[in-house]
CSV table of C-alpha atoms and ligand atoms in Angstrom, one decimal:
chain,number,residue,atom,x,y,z
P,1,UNK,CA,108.1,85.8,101.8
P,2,UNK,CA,108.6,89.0,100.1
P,3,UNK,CA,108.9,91.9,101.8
P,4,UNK,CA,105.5,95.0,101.5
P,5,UNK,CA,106.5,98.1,101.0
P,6,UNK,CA,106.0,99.0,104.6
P,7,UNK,CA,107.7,96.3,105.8
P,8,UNK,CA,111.0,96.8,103.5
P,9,UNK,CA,110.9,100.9,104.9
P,10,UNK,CA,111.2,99.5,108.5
P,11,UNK,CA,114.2,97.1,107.6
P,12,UNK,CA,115.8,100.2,105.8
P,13,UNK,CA,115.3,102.3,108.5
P,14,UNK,CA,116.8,99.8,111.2
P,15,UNK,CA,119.9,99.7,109.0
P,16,UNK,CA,120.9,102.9,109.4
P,17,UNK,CA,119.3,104.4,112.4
P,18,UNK,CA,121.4,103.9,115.5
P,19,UNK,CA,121.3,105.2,119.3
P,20,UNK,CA,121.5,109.3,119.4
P,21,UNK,CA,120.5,109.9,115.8
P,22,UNK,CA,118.2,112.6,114.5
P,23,UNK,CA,115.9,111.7,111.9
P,24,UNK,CA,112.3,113.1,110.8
P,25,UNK,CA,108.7,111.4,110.2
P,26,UNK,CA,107.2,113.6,107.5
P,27,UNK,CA,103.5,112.1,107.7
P,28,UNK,CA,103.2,111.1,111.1
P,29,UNK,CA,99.2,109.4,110.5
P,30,UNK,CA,98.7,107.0,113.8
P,31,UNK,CA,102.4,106.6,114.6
P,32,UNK,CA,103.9,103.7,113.3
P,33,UNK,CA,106.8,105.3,112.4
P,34,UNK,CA,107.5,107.6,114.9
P,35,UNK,CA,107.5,104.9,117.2
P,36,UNK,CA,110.0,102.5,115.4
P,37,UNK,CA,112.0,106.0,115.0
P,38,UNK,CA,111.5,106.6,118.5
P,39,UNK,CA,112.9,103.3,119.8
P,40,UNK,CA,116.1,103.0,117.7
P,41,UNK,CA,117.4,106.3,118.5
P,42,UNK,CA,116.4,106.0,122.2
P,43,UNK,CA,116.5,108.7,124.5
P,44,UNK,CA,119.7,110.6,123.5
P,45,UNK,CA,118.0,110.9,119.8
P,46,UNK,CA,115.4,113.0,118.6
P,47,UNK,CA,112.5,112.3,116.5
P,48,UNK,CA,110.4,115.8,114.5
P,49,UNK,CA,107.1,114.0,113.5
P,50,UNK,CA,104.7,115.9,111.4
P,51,UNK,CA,101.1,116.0,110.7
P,52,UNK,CA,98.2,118.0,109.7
P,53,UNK,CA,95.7,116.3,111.5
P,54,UNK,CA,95.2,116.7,115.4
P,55,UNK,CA,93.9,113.6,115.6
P,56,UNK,CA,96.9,111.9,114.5
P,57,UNK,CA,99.1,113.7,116.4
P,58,UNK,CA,96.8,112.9,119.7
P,59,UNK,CA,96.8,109.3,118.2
P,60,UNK,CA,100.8,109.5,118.2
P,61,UNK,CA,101.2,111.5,121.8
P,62,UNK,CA,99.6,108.6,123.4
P,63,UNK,CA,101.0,105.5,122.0
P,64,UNK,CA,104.7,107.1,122.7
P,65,UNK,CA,103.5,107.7,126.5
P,66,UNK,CA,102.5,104.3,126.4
P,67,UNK,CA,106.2,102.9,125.4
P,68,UNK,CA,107.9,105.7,127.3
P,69,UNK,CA,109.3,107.7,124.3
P,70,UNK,CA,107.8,110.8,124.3
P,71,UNK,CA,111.6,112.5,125.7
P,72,UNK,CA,112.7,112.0,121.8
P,73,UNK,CA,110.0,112.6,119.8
P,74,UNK,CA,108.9,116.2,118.9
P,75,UNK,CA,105.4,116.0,117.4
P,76,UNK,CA,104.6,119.0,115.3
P,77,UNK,CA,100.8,119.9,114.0
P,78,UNK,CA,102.6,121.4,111.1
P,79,UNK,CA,103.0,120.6,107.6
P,80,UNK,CA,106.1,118.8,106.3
P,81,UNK,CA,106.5,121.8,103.7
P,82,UNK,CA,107.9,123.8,107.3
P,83,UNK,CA,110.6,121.3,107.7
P,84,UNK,CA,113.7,123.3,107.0
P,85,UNK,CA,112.2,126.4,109.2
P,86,UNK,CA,112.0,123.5,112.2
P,87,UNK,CA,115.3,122.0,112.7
P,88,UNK,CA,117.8,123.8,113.9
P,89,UNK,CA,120.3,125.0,111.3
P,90,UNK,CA,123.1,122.8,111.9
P,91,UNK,CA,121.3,119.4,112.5
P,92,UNK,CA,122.0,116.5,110.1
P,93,UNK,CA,119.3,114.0,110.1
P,94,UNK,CA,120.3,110.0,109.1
P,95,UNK,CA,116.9,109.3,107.9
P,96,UNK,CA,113.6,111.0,106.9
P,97,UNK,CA,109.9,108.8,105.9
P,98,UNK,CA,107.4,109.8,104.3
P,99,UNK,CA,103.7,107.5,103.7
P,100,UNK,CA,102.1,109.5,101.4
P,101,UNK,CA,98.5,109.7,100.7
P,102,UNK,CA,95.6,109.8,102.8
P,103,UNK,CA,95.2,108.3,106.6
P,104,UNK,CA,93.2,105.0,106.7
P,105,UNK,CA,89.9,105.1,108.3
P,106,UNK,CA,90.2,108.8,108.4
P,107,UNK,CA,89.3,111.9,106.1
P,108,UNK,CA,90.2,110.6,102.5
P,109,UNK,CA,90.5,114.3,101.6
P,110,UNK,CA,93.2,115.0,103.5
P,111,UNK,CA,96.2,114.2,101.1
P,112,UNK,CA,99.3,114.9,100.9
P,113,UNK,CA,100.5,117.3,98.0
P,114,UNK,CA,102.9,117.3,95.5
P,115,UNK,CA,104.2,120.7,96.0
P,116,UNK,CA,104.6,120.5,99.8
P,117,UNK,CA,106.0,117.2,99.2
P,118,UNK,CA,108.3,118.1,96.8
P,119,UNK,CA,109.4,120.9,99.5
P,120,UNK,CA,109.6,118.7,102.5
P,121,UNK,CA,111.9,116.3,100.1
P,122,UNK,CA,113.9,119.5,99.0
P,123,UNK,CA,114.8,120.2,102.6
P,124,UNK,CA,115.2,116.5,104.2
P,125,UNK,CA,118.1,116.1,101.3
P,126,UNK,CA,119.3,119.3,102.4
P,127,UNK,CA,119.8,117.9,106.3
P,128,UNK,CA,120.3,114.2,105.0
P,129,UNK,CA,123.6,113.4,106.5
P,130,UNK,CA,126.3,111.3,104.4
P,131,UNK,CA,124.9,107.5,104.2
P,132,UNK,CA,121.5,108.7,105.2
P,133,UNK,CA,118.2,107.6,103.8
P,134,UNK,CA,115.2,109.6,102.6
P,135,UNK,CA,112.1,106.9,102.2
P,136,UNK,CA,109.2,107.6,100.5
P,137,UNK,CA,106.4,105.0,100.5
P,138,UNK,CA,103.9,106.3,97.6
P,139,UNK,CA,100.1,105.2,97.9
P,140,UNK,CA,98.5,106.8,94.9
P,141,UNK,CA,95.0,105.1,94.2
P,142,UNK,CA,93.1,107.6,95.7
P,143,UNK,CA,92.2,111.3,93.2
P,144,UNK,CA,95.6,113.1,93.7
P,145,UNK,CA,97.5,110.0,94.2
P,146,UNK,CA,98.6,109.9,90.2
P,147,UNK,CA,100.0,113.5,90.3
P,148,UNK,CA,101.8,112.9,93.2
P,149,UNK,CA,103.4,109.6,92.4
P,150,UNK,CA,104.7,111.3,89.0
P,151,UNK,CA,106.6,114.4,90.7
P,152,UNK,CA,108.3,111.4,93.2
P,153,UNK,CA,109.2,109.6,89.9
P,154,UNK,CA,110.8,112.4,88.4
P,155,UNK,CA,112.1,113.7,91.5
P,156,UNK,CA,114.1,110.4,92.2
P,157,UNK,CA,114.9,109.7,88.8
P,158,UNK,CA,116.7,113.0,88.1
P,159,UNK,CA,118.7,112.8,91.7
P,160,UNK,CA,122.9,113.5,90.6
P,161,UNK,CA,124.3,109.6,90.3
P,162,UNK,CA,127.3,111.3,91.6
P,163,UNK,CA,125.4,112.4,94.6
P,164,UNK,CA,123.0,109.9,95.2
P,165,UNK,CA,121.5,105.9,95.2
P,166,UNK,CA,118.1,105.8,94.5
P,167,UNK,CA,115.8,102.8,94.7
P,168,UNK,CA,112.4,101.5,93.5
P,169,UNK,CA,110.9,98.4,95.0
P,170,UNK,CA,107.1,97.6,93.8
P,171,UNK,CA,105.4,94.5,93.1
P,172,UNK,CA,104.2,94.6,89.7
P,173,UNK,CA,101.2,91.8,89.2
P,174,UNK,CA,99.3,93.2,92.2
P,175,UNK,CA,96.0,94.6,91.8
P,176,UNK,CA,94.6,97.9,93.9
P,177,UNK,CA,98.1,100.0,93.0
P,178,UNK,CA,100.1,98.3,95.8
P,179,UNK,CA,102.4,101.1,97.5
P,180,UNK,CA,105.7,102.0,96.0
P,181,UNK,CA,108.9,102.4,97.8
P,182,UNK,CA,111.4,104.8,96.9
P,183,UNK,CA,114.4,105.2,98.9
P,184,UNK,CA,117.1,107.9,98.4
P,185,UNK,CA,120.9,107.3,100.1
P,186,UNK,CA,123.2,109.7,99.8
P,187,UNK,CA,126.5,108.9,99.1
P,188,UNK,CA,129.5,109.2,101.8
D,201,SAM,C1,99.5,107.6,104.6
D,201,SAM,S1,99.2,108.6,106.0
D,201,SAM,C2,100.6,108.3,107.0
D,201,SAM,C3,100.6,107.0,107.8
D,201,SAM,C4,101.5,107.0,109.0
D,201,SAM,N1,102.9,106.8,108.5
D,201,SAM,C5,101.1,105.9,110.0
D,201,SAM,O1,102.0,105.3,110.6
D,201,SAM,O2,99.9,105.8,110.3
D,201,SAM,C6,99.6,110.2,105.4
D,201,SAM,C7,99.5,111.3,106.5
D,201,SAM,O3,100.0,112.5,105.9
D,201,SAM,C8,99.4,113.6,106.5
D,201,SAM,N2,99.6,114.8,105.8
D,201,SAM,C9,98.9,115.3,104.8
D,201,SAM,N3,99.5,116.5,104.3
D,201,SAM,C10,100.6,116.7,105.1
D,201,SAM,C11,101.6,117.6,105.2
D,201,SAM,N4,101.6,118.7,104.4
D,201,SAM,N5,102.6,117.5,106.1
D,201,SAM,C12,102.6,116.5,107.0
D,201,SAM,N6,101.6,115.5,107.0
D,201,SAM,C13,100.7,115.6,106.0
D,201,SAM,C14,97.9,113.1,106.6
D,201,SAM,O4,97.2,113.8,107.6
D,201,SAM,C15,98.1,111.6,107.0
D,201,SAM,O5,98.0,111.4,108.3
């Protein structure tokens, strides 16, 4: 069967994310990818998860305690736009995610932005290490969604070739708008 959108992130993630990586979860929500993140760059990796919501943060803290990765994960009740003033100068991430949209079964009003988005993607290319993925998973039914979507099209689309692979993977005869996946490699 083929792959959702979520599911294809995860197998994109897991093909580049080894043991003692640092890599970033720009919309932490309930965790999911944090703690996939968590577990393949085990305890000598590090994880910066953010979120504007406390709830999803407290959501996050507990299912890490759970699995016994909370030693490399960083959890930050900070906006994704702070990115670049968080990690530490020299640090060079292999992979940075980012669900955009709104948390399910939460506040639909709480979105993410175009502008801080665009920043937070500004500064994961900046840390992106050679080979590393940026994935953006774009939900954009919701008011807001549209606007968004377009600055991630452009964004990707205008990417240096020389510089960087960029993909698209959608379905196209799905009703609802089905997430889109965008993923960003940079070249070695
Ligand atoms: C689609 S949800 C993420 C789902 C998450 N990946 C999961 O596993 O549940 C989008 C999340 O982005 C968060 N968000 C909104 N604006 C943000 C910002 N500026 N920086 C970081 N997170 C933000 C929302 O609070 C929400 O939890």
């Amino acid at each position: 069967m083929l792959a959702t959108a979520l599911h294809y992130s995860h197998t994109l993630l897991k093909e580049v994310v080894e043991a003692g990586d640092t890599v970033v979860d720009a919309t932490m929500g309930n965790g999911n990818d944090t703690l996939l993140l968590a577990q393949l760059v085990g305890e000598n990796g590090k994880v910066y998860s953010f979120d504007v919501q406390a709830s999803a943060v407290a959501n996050t803290q507990a299912r890490l305690a759970k699995e016994n990765l909370l030693s490399q994960s960083e959890l930050l009740l900070q906006g994704h736009e702070t990115l670049a003033a968080v990690l530490p100068a020299e640090t060079t991430i292999k992979a940075c995610i980012f669900n955009l949209g709104y948390l399910p079964k939460s506040d639909k009003q709480i979105i993410t932005l175009p502008a801080t988005t665009k920043q937070a993607l500004d500064a994961a290319l900046t840390f992106l290490a050679p080979k590393g993925r940026v994935i953006i998973v774009a939900y954009y039914g919701h008011d807001g969604g549209a606007a968004e979507l377009s600055m991630v099209e452009e964004y990707c689309q205008t990417l240096p070739q020389e510089a960087y692979s960029v993909l698209r993977y959608q379905f196209i005869n799905q009703r609802n708008s089905p997430p889109i996946l965008f993923c960003i490699e940079k070249k070695a």
